[in-house]
Short mmCIF file of C-alpha atoms (C1' of nucleotides) in Angstrom, two decimals:
data_model
loop_
_atom_site.label_atom_id
_atom_site.label_comp_id
_atom_site.label_asym_id
_atom_site.label_seq_id
_atom_site.Cartn_x
_atom_site.Cartn_y
_atom_site.Cartn_z
CA MET A 1006 181.34 124.66 57.63
CA ALA A 1007 184.27 122.32 58.68
CA VAL A 1008 188.13 123.24 58.44
CA THR A 1009 188.76 120.40 55.92
CA ASP A 1010 185.78 121.54 53.78
CA GLU A 1011 187.64 124.63 54.22
CA ALA A 1012 190.97 123.03 53.06
CA ILE A 1013 189.14 120.94 50.27
CA GLU A 1014 188.39 125.10 48.71
CA LYS A 1015 191.21 126.95 49.67
CA ILE A 1016 193.44 123.61 47.10
CA LYS A 1017 190.37 124.03 44.44
CA GLY A 1018 190.81 127.93 44.89
CA MET A 1019 194.51 127.12 44.09
CA ILE A 1020 194.19 125.15 41.40
CA VAL A 1021 190.78 127.17 39.73
CA SER A 1022 193.17 130.36 40.20
CA GLY A 1023 195.49 129.13 38.27
CA ALA A 1024 198.37 129.14 41.30
CA LEU A 1025 198.43 125.56 41.34
CA ARG A 1026 199.19 123.80 38.00
CA PRO A 1027 198.39 120.62 36.19
CA GLY A 1028 201.10 118.23 37.63
CA ASP A 1029 202.43 121.25 39.93
CA ARG A 1030 203.20 120.15 43.18
CA LEU A 1031 201.93 120.89 46.78
CA PRO A 1032 203.95 122.18 49.41
CA LYS A 1033 204.44 118.90 52.01
CA GLU A 1034 201.84 117.88 54.53
CA SER A 1035 203.22 119.51 57.29
CA GLU A 1036 203.34 122.89 55.77
CA LEU A 1037 200.37 122.82 53.94
CA ALA A 1038 198.51 122.47 56.87
CA ALA A 1039 200.23 124.97 58.95
CA GLY A 1040 199.76 127.80 55.95
CA LEU A 1041 195.96 126.74 55.58
CA GLY A 1042 195.34 126.61 59.06
CA LEU A 1043 195.23 122.91 60.25
CA SER A 1044 196.52 120.05 61.43
CA ARG A 1045 197.53 117.12 58.92
CA ASN A 1046 195.35 114.88 60.18
CA SER A 1047 192.53 116.81 58.59
CA LEU A 1048 194.09 118.91 56.04
CA ARG A 1049 195.11 114.81 55.16
CA GLU A 1050 191.03 114.04 55.10
CA ALA A 1051 191.18 117.67 52.01
CA VAL A 1052 193.75 115.59 50.47
CA ARG A 1053 193.22 112.12 50.57
CA ALA A 1054 189.24 113.88 49.04
CA LEU A 1055 190.22 115.09 45.88
CA SER A 1056 192.42 112.24 45.43
CA LEU A 1057 189.82 109.75 45.01
CA ILE A 1058 188.29 112.22 41.72
CA ARG A 1059 191.42 112.50 40.18
CA ILE A 1060 192.19 116.26 41.65
CA LEU A 1061 195.16 115.14 43.51
CA ASP A 1062 198.07 112.19 42.79
CA VAL A 1063 199.54 111.71 46.31
CA ARG A 1064 202.83 109.52 45.20
CA GLN A 1065 204.39 108.45 48.80
CA GLY A 1066 207.61 109.18 49.71
CA ASP A 1067 207.18 111.50 47.07
CA GLY A 1068 204.77 114.40 47.20
CA THR A 1069 201.42 115.75 46.40
CA TYR A 1070 200.71 116.47 42.96
CA VAL A 1071 198.14 118.53 40.80
CA THR A 1072 196.82 116.00 37.87
CA SER A 1073 196.51 116.61 34.71
CA LEU A 1074 193.04 117.45 34.67
CA ASP A 1075 192.46 116.32 31.92
CA PRO A 1076 188.24 115.81 30.78
CA GLN A 1077 189.46 111.65 30.51
CA LEU A 1078 190.77 111.46 34.13
CA LEU A 1079 188.25 113.47 36.06
CA LEU A 1080 185.31 111.85 34.49
CA GLU A 1081 186.84 108.86 35.39
CA ALA A 1082 185.48 109.60 38.87
CA LEU A 1083 182.07 109.18 37.06
CA SER A 1084 181.92 105.83 36.41
CA PHE A 1085 182.77 105.27 40.97
CA VAL A 1086 179.74 107.28 41.62
CA VAL A 1087 178.12 105.19 38.75
CA ASP A 1088 178.79 102.01 39.96
CA PHE A 1089 176.77 103.09 43.32
CA HIS A 1090 173.06 102.88 40.92
CA ARG A 1091 170.49 100.87 40.90
CA ASP A 1092 169.65 98.17 38.43
CA ASP A 1093 166.53 100.28 38.08
CA THR A 1094 168.47 103.27 36.93
CA VAL A 1095 170.33 101.42 33.82
CA LEU A 1096 167.11 102.16 32.01
CA GLU A 1097 167.85 105.45 32.19
CA PHE A 1098 171.79 105.61 31.77
CA LEU A 1099 170.88 103.47 28.72
CA ALA A 1100 169.06 105.99 27.37
CA VAL A 1101 171.21 109.09 27.21
CA ARG A 1102 174.09 106.61 26.04
CA ARG A 1103 171.35 106.40 23.31
CA ILE A 1104 171.63 109.91 23.02
CA LEU A 1105 175.71 110.15 23.31
CA GLU A 1106 176.47 107.72 20.80
CA PRO A 1107 175.01 107.41 17.79
CA ALA A 1108 176.02 111.16 17.79
CA ALA A 1109 179.57 110.60 18.55
CA THR A 1110 179.50 107.87 15.50
CA ALA A 1111 178.52 109.80 13.28
CA MET A 1112 181.61 112.92 14.45
CA ALA A 1113 183.43 109.74 14.24
CA ALA A 1114 183.10 108.75 10.03
CA VAL A 1115 183.82 112.10 9.55
CA ARG A 1116 187.17 112.05 11.75
CA ILE A 1117 188.30 108.64 11.88
CA SER A 1118 191.70 107.81 10.06
CA GLU A 1119 192.61 104.90 7.85
CA GLN A 1120 194.66 103.15 10.63
CA GLN A 1121 191.99 103.13 13.38
CA LEU A 1122 189.39 101.42 10.67
CA ASP A 1123 192.30 98.72 10.14
CA ALA A 1124 192.55 98.17 14.07
CA LEU A 1125 188.31 97.72 13.60
CA THR A 1126 188.55 95.91 11.60
CA ALA A 1127 190.89 93.45 12.35
CA GLN A 1128 190.35 93.21 15.95
CA LEU A 1129 186.61 92.45 15.02
CA ASP A 1130 188.11 89.35 13.09
CA ARG A 1131 189.97 88.51 15.72
CA LEU A 1132 187.00 87.64 17.52
CA GLY A 1133 185.87 85.02 15.19
CA GLU A 1134 181.79 83.79 14.85
CA SER A 1135 181.13 82.55 17.85
CA PRO A 1136 183.63 84.19 20.36
CA SER A 1137 182.59 83.38 24.18
CA VAL A 1138 180.26 85.65 26.17
CA GLU A 1139 183.14 87.47 27.95
CA ASP A 1140 185.84 88.18 24.92
CA LEU A 1141 182.18 89.81 23.31
CA VAL A 1142 181.25 91.98 25.67
CA ALA A 1143 184.61 93.09 26.22
CA CYS A 1144 185.43 93.28 22.00
CA ASP A 1145 182.19 95.36 22.14
CA LEU A 1146 183.43 98.00 24.34
CA GLU A 1147 186.93 98.29 22.84
CA PHE A 1148 185.03 98.75 19.71
CA HIS A 1149 182.85 101.60 20.77
CA ARG A 1150 185.54 103.27 22.67
CA GLY A 1151 187.83 103.10 19.89
CA ILE A 1152 184.82 105.29 17.56
CA VAL A 1153 184.21 107.40 20.39
CA HIS A 1154 187.70 108.24 20.72
CA SER A 1155 188.17 109.31 17.25
CA SER A 1156 185.55 111.86 17.76
CA GLY A 1157 187.60 113.78 18.69
CA ASN A 1158 185.73 114.65 21.94
CA SER A 1159 187.23 114.11 24.97
CA VAL A 1160 185.16 115.29 27.36
CA LEU A 1161 182.16 112.89 25.32
CA CYS A 1162 184.27 109.83 25.01
CA SER A 1163 184.81 110.28 29.45
CA LEU A 1164 181.50 110.38 29.35
CA LEU A 1165 180.62 107.76 27.19
CA ASP A 1166 182.97 105.62 29.38
CA GLY A 1167 182.13 106.38 32.25
CA LEU A 1168 178.04 105.53 30.57
CA SER A 1169 179.05 102.46 29.31
CA GLY A 1170 180.28 100.21 33.19
CA PRO A 1171 176.58 100.29 34.41
CA THR A 1172 175.17 99.24 30.85
CA THR A 1173 178.19 96.24 30.46
CA ARG A 1174 176.28 93.65 33.24
CA ALA A 1175 173.16 94.36 31.31
CA ARG A 1176 174.87 93.05 28.64
CA VAL A 1177 176.33 90.45 30.12
CA TRP A 1178 173.28 88.54 31.16
CA ARG A 1179 171.71 89.58 27.27
CA GLY A 1180 173.88 87.18 25.91
CA LEU A 1181 173.10 84.79 28.25
CA THR A 1182 169.99 84.33 28.23
CA GLN A 1183 169.37 85.34 24.18
CA GLU A 1184 170.43 83.07 21.93
CA ASP A 1185 170.73 85.32 18.99
CA ALA A 1186 172.58 87.95 20.86
CA VAL A 1187 176.39 87.24 19.69
CA ALA A 1188 175.83 86.84 15.87
CA ARG A 1189 173.28 89.91 16.09
CA THR A 1190 175.68 92.08 17.80
CA LEU A 1191 178.59 91.06 15.68
CA ARG A 1192 176.33 91.96 12.71
CA GLU A 1193 175.89 95.33 13.88
CA HIS A 1194 179.80 96.11 14.32
CA ARG A 1195 180.49 95.12 10.85
CA ALA A 1196 177.44 97.60 9.15
CA ILE A 1197 178.90 100.62 11.57
CA LEU A 1198 182.07 99.83 10.74
CA ALA A 1199 181.26 99.61 6.89
CA ALA A 1200 179.43 102.70 6.97
CA LEU A 1201 182.44 104.96 9.00
CA ARG A 1202 184.01 103.51 6.25
CA ASP A 1203 181.97 105.13 3.44
CA ARG A 1204 182.64 108.55 5.38
CA ASP A 1205 178.85 108.51 5.59
CA ALA A 1206 177.95 109.96 9.30
CA GLU A 1207 174.15 109.39 9.24
CA ALA A 1208 174.00 105.21 8.36
CA ALA A 1209 176.44 105.39 10.81
CA ARG A 1210 175.24 107.33 13.29
CA SER A 1211 171.68 104.92 12.35
CA TRP A 1212 173.33 101.92 12.47
CA ALA A 1213 174.16 103.22 16.28
CA THR A 1214 171.63 103.83 16.91
CA VAL A 1215 169.31 100.60 16.61
CA HIS A 1216 172.58 99.49 18.41
CA ILE A 1217 172.46 99.96 21.53
CA ALA A 1218 168.26 100.41 20.62
CA SER A 1219 168.30 96.24 20.50
CA VAL A 1220 169.40 96.59 24.07
CA GLU A 1221 167.53 98.87 25.30
CA GLN A 1222 164.00 96.82 23.62
CA TRP A 1223 165.37 93.95 25.58
CA LEU A 1224 166.57 95.36 28.54
CA ARG A 1225 162.94 96.84 29.24
CA SER A 1226 161.06 93.65 28.26
CA SER A 1227 162.94 91.35 30.59
CA LEU A 1228 162.93 94.47 33.88
CA MET B 532 196.96 98.95 48.33
CA ALA B 533 196.66 101.09 51.42
CA VAL B 534 194.51 100.50 54.16
CA THR B 535 192.62 104.13 53.17
CA ASP B 536 191.75 102.75 50.10
CA GLU B 537 190.86 99.17 51.24
CA ALA B 538 188.12 101.26 53.45
CA ILE B 539 186.42 102.69 50.55
CA GLU B 540 186.37 100.08 48.39
CA LYS B 541 184.47 98.11 51.44
CA ILE B 542 181.76 100.72 52.47
CA LYS B 543 181.32 101.08 48.60
CA GLY B 544 181.13 96.81 48.31
CA MET B 545 178.33 97.21 51.00
CA ILE B 546 176.17 99.17 49.83
CA VAL B 547 176.96 98.14 46.13
CA SER B 548 175.59 94.71 47.57
CA GLY B 549 172.72 96.03 49.02
CA ALA B 550 174.07 95.13 53.32
CA LEU B 551 173.98 99.36 53.49
CA ARG B 552 171.11 100.49 51.52
CA PRO B 553 170.32 104.58 50.82
CA GLY B 554 169.49 106.35 54.22
CA ASP B 555 171.43 103.74 56.84
CA ARG B 556 172.92 104.73 59.39
CA LEU B 557 176.41 103.57 59.99
CA PRO B 558 178.46 101.97 63.07
CA LYS B 559 179.67 104.54 64.91
CA GLU B 560 183.30 105.43 63.35
CA SER B 561 185.15 104.24 66.24
CA GLU B 562 183.83 100.68 65.74
CA LEU B 563 183.94 101.14 62.12
CA ALA B 564 187.70 101.31 62.07
CA ALA B 565 187.70 98.39 63.99
CA GLY B 566 185.77 96.14 61.58
CA LEU B 567 187.27 97.19 58.79
CA GLY B 568 190.44 96.81 61.03
CA LEU B 569 191.82 100.51 60.75
CA SER B 570 192.45 103.72 63.19
CA ARG B 571 188.50 105.44 63.48
CA ASN B 572 191.70 108.35 61.03
CA SER B 573 192.26 106.54 58.47
CA LEU B 574 188.87 105.25 58.66
CA ARG B 575 187.62 109.13 58.80
CA GLU B 576 190.28 109.82 55.68
CA ALA B 577 187.78 107.14 54.02
CA VAL B 578 184.61 108.54 54.93
CA ARG B 579 185.13 112.56 53.71
CA ALA B 580 186.42 110.99 50.11
CA LEU B 581 182.69 109.35 50.51
CA SER B 582 180.94 112.36 51.47
CA LEU B 583 182.98 115.07 48.92
CA ILE B 584 180.90 112.47 46.08
CA ARG B 585 177.91 112.34 48.10
CA ILE B 586 177.86 109.01 48.64
CA LEU B 587 178.03 109.02 52.25
CA ASP B 588 176.33 111.88 54.45
CA VAL B 589 178.15 112.71 57.52
CA ARG B 590 176.29 114.25 60.61
CA GLN B 591 178.30 116.42 63.09
CA GLY B 592 176.25 114.67 67.23
CA ASP B 593 173.81 112.11 64.55
CA GLY B 594 176.05 109.58 62.53
CA THR B 595 177.14 109.09 58.94
CA TYR B 596 174.10 107.88 57.14
CA VAL B 597 174.15 106.70 52.72
CA THR B 598 172.90 109.51 51.39
CA SER B 599 169.56 108.88 48.66
CA LEU B 600 171.44 107.46 46.08
CA ASP B 601 169.74 109.41 43.31
CA PRO B 602 171.32 109.89 40.18
CA GLN B 603 170.61 114.09 40.44
CA LEU B 604 172.51 113.98 43.92
CA LEU B 605 175.65 111.89 42.80
CA LEU B 606 176.12 113.65 39.58
CA GLU B 607 175.84 116.93 41.52
CA ALA B 608 179.56 115.98 41.89
CA LEU B 609 179.97 116.33 38.62
CA SER B 610 180.21 120.03 38.83
CA PHE B 611 182.56 120.00 40.96
CA VAL B 612 184.88 118.31 38.73
CA VAL B 613 183.92 120.26 35.65
CA ASP B 614 185.13 123.34 37.51
CA PHE B 615 188.34 122.11 37.16
CA HIS B 616 189.40 122.53 33.65
CA ARG B 617 189.82 125.49 32.01
CA ASP B 618 188.33 127.21 28.75
CA ASP B 619 190.33 125.40 26.68
CA THR B 620 187.76 122.73 27.19
CA VAL B 621 184.64 124.48 27.56
CA LEU B 622 184.13 124.03 23.58
CA GLU B 623 183.68 120.42 24.21
CA PHE B 624 181.29 120.70 26.83
CA LEU B 625 179.13 122.78 24.76
CA ALA B 626 179.39 120.42 21.96
CA VAL B 627 178.20 117.33 24.25
CA ARG B 628 175.82 119.66 25.50
CA ARG B 629 174.65 120.11 22.17
CA ILE B 630 173.52 116.58 21.50
CA LEU B 631 172.07 115.99 24.21
CA GLU B 632 170.33 119.57 25.35
CA PRO B 633 168.04 118.87 21.80
CA ALA B 634 167.47 115.17 22.53
CA ALA B 635 166.12 115.86 26.31
CA THR B 636 163.72 119.41 24.58
CA ALA B 637 162.66 116.93 21.98
CA MET B 638 162.10 114.16 25.03
CA ALA B 639 159.74 117.33 26.74
CA ALA B 640 157.71 117.94 24.26
CA VAL B 641 156.12 114.63 24.58
CA ARG B 642 155.90 114.13 27.89
CA ILE B 643 155.89 118.01 29.57
CA SER B 644 152.87 118.94 31.12
CA GLU B 645 150.48 122.20 31.12
CA GLN B 646 151.13 123.34 34.78
CA GLN B 647 155.01 123.42 33.28
CA LEU B 648 153.85 125.01 30.27
CA ASP B 649 152.77 127.88 31.77
CA ALA B 650 155.51 128.29 34.21
CA LEU B 651 157.74 128.52 32.05
CA THR B 652 155.77 130.94 30.33
CA ALA B 653 155.43 132.92 33.45
CA GLN B 654 159.18 132.66 34.19
CA LEU B 655 159.92 134.59 30.86
CA ASP B 656 157.27 136.69 30.88
CA ARG B 657 158.55 138.11 34.40
CA LEU B 658 162.13 138.59 33.04
CA GLY B 659 160.61 141.83 30.84
CA GLU B 660 162.31 142.86 27.55
CA SER B 661 165.97 144.49 28.88
CA PRO B 662 166.78 142.22 31.68
CA SER B 663 170.62 142.46 33.11
CA VAL B 664 173.01 140.45 32.12
CA GLU B 665 173.11 138.10 35.47
CA ASP B 666 169.74 138.38 35.48
CA LEU B 667 169.22 136.23 32.12
CA VAL B 668 172.01 134.42 32.89
CA ALA B 669 170.33 133.02 35.96
CA CYS B 670 166.84 132.44 33.86
CA ASP B 671 168.68 130.97 31.01
CA LEU B 672 169.80 128.18 33.49
CA GLU B 673 166.69 127.85 34.91
CA PHE B 674 164.13 127.22 31.62
CA HIS B 675 166.53 124.62 30.18
CA ARG B 676 166.27 123.14 34.06
CA GLY B 677 162.95 122.63 33.45
CA ILE B 678 162.95 121.35 30.53
CA VAL B 679 164.83 118.58 30.11
CA HIS B 680 163.52 118.23 33.61
CA SER B 681 160.39 117.42 31.49
CA SER B 682 162.16 114.77 29.66
CA GLY B 683 161.96 112.09 32.62
CA ASN B 684 164.89 111.21 32.68
CA SER B 685 166.46 111.69 35.57
CA VAL B 686 170.87 110.76 34.75
CA LEU B 687 170.27 113.26 31.77
CA CYS B 688 168.83 116.20 33.73
CA SER B 689 171.23 116.05 36.45
CA LEU B 690 174.12 115.77 33.93
CA LEU B 691 173.23 119.02 31.35
CA ASP B 692 172.99 120.16 34.78
CA GLY B 693 176.75 119.37 35.91
CA LEU B 694 177.41 119.97 32.13
CA SER B 695 176.25 123.56 31.92
CA GLY B 696 178.23 125.39 34.73
CA PRO B 697 181.10 125.72 32.17
CA THR B 698 179.37 127.44 30.25
CA THR B 699 177.83 129.92 32.18
CA ARG B 700 180.60 131.92 32.73
CA ALA B 701 181.08 131.56 29.17
CA ARG B 702 177.35 133.77 28.86
CA VAL B 703 177.81 135.72 31.17
CA TRP B 704 180.80 137.15 28.72
CA ARG B 705 178.70 136.97 25.87
CA GLY B 706 176.26 139.15 27.51
CA LEU B 707 178.08 141.95 27.84
CA THR B 708 180.21 141.63 24.28
CA GLN B 709 177.59 140.68 22.36
CA GLU B 710 174.31 143.73 21.60
CA ASP B 711 171.96 141.45 20.33
CA ALA B 712 172.61 138.26 22.47
CA VAL B 713 169.91 139.41 24.64
CA ALA B 714 166.43 139.74 22.65
CA ARG B 715 167.91 136.81 20.66
CA THR B 716 168.31 134.21 23.76
CA LEU B 717 164.68 135.86 24.48
CA ARG B 718 162.92 135.10 21.02
CA GLU B 719 164.61 131.12 21.23
CA HIS B 720 163.28 130.89 24.26
CA ARG B 721 160.43 131.63 23.10
CA ALA B 722 160.21 129.75 20.21
CA ILE B 723 161.58 126.74 21.94
CA LEU B 724 158.67 127.17 24.19
CA ALA B 725 156.12 127.87 21.50
CA ALA B 726 157.39 124.51 19.75
CA LEU B 727 156.68 122.64 23.36
CA ARG B 728 153.47 123.51 23.51
CA ASP B 729 152.73 122.38 20.18
CA ARG B 730 154.27 119.04 21.12
CA ASP B 731 156.32 119.19 17.94
CA ALA B 732 159.26 117.59 19.21
CA GLU B 733 161.50 117.97 15.88
CA ALA B 734 160.58 121.60 15.78
CA ALA B 735 161.60 121.71 19.77
CA ARG B 736 165.26 119.76 18.46
CA SER B 737 165.97 122.28 15.73
CA TRP B 738 165.67 125.31 18.17
CA ALA B 739 167.20 123.77 20.88
CA THR B 740 169.65 123.02 18.27
CA VAL B 741 170.00 126.43 16.78
CA HIS B 742 170.53 128.19 20.80
CA ILE B 743 173.23 126.44 21.82
CA ALA B 744 174.92 126.57 18.14
CA SER B 745 174.92 130.24 18.08
CA VAL B 746 176.45 130.03 21.63
CA GLU B 747 179.16 127.82 20.16
CA GLN B 748 179.57 129.61 17.21
CA TRP B 749 180.25 133.22 19.26
CA LEU B 750 182.01 131.63 21.34
CA ARG B 751 184.93 129.19 18.77
CA SER B 752 185.29 132.30 16.85
CA SER B 753 186.02 134.57 20.25
CA LEU B 754 188.56 132.57 21.41
"C1'" DA C 982 148.37 117.12 80.53
"C1'" DT C 983 150.70 120.24 77.41
"C1'" DG C 984 155.24 123.17 76.20
"C1'" DA C 985 159.44 124.84 76.80
"C1'" DC C 986 164.35 124.25 78.90
"C1'" DC C 987 168.08 122.04 80.34
"C1'" DT C 988 171.21 118.02 81.05
"C1'" DG C 989 173.41 113.86 80.36
"C1'" DA C 990 175.40 110.56 76.75
"C1'" DT C 991 176.08 109.60 72.34
"C1'" DA C 992 178.95 111.03 68.04
"C1'" DC C 993 181.22 113.29 65.11
"C1'" DG C 994 185.81 117.25 64.71
"C1'" DT C 995 189.72 118.48 65.24
"C1'" DC C 996 194.12 118.52 67.47
"C1'" DG C 997 199.33 116.77 68.15
"C1'" DG C 998 202.87 113.37 68.68
"C1'" DA C 999 205.04 109.33 67.70
"C1'" DG C 1000 206.25 105.55 64.58
"C1'" DG C 1001 206.46 102.88 60.15
"C1'" DT C 1002 207.34 102.31 54.62
"C1'" DC C 1003 208.15 103.92 50.39
"C1'" DT C 1004 210.52 106.76 46.15
"C1'" DT C 1005 214.54 109.34 45.77
"C1'" DG C 1006 219.34 110.64 44.78
"C1'" DA C 1007 223.96 111.63 46.32
"C1'" DG C 1008 227.71 108.92 47.36
"C1'" DC C 1009 230.56 104.85 46.99
"C1'" DG C 1010 233.03 100.84 45.43
"C1'" DC C 1011 233.63 97.77 41.33
"C1'" DG D 776 230.65 104.54 33.76
"C1'" DC D 777 228.01 100.99 36.20
"C1'" DG D 778 225.72 99.12 40.08
"C1'" DC D 779 224.57 98.97 44.61
"C1'" DT D 780 224.38 100.95 49.11
"C1'" DC D 781 221.76 103.96 52.94
"C1'" DA D 782 220.37 109.00 54.29
"C1'" DA D 783 216.86 111.77 54.20
"C1'" DG D 784 212.63 113.53 52.92
"C1'" DA D 785 207.56 113.54 52.09
"C1'" DC D 786 203.30 110.07 52.93
"C1'" DC D 787 201.27 106.16 56.22
"C1'" DT D 788 199.02 104.34 59.94
"C1'" DC D 789 198.19 105.13 64.42
"C1'" DC D 790 196.79 106.49 69.31
"C1'" DG D 791 194.23 109.50 72.53
"C1'" DA D 792 192.75 113.36 74.34
"C1'" DC D 793 189.36 116.65 74.53
"C1'" DG D 794 185.87 120.38 71.76
"C1'" DT D 795 181.56 120.85 69.50
"C1'" DA D 796 177.60 119.29 68.06
"C1'" DT D 797 173.00 116.67 68.05
"C1'" DC D 798 169.00 113.89 70.30
"C1'" DA D 799 166.86 111.50 74.10
"C1'" DG D 800 164.81 112.16 78.08
"C1'" DG D 801 163.22 114.85 82.53
"C1'" DT D 802 162.28 118.94 85.22
"C1'" DC D 803 159.06 122.73 85.76
"C1'" DA D 804 156.64 126.52 85.52
"C1'" DT D 805 152.13 127.15 82.68
#
DNA sequence: ATGACCTGATACGTCGGAGGTCTTGAGCGC
DNA sequence: GCGCTCAAGACCTCCGACGTATCAGGTCAT
């Protein structure tokens, strides 16, 4: 195994074992390199790799720190990976979302706060009747993010966030090619919100399923 | 933005845009570095980072290649990230698994082949009545992997694979501390398998839910 | 002719050192 | 007390050199 890979493993080990805790500062590059028995150049490769996946946070002029290691932060790296998938796997991502999102929406139905409900309502009102496609998609993303956040499971939240990336582009196409997509989306959002307000988990789950299934159906027929 | 980060983005761009396709070979380090306008050292940091998350495959003495970019391969990186999570987020991972696994099992019920069913049966038979805890956990992992694989969704498959890491350790503790855990696990596996053989998606889903919920319940009470 | 073996070219792996740039905080003047 | 200056510390980038692994092609014995 290459020295750089060893260094990655060792740093990982220090974090997992608790020797380095979230927010801790690493020794400076030259010291750490000496400590791990490799050159500064090779160590930098290891640090850079861990920094890409948000394990380490490197600040020029300051030092290198262990991140908070929050699921939210770490799963951000997922979206980077997801970006590499071609269109032929979008359907598979969507299928996973179709499983997770209804479940998250149902969970949110029993946990979401009144303030959050009001905020979501205000957001939908602000969008108006016939928004631009870009606004709609952005709002759509925000809407679902808000709901999933209320599920109370940060892993679930981050996972859906990462998975939503590839389907976002698809939704833009849809808005451009399907006439009633805008009105339909708005209608379904209202329905989901109403179900949440009623604390009706099953209705919320069903509307979320319908919502995603409609995107999936369109995508499947147009590929 | 640092030159290394630029390089990462540029290489990513070359792949996403299709200029570099899966299996393609990159120019040698010195040429690529010159092409991207940075030093070989800095480029190596970019390549190393992309190699950690399985975007690139570097072979000493040969060259650097774009990987297959299979979801399975790319989501392997997920397990690396998941390893960093402490025990207090295991419950959240388990909650996500509780959503995905029953759905995957239900999907498998209508798609799994007879050969696969026979293989799973043989695997359970081979384990015997009172296996060691390690054997049981390994077998458990393999059992679920086989079923999820039959769901036909490779993204779902890889995701569950990555998510199962942190709960594996938990299951080992469980086997060590809870007397009837072994027998119970075996019983539930048989039930899931029977449901799959009956092509009964709902029964399969329910048994999978029960199976995971029992782990979750024990874990929740023991933390 | 075929196979194993050797060898050179090629490309990645590692290293040490030299400047450059950014952040931080102490010290100074208003 | 407040704001500014400046020097120290730490990361950023680069260069050039050498080590090591892989592969292709030629050589030689069978």
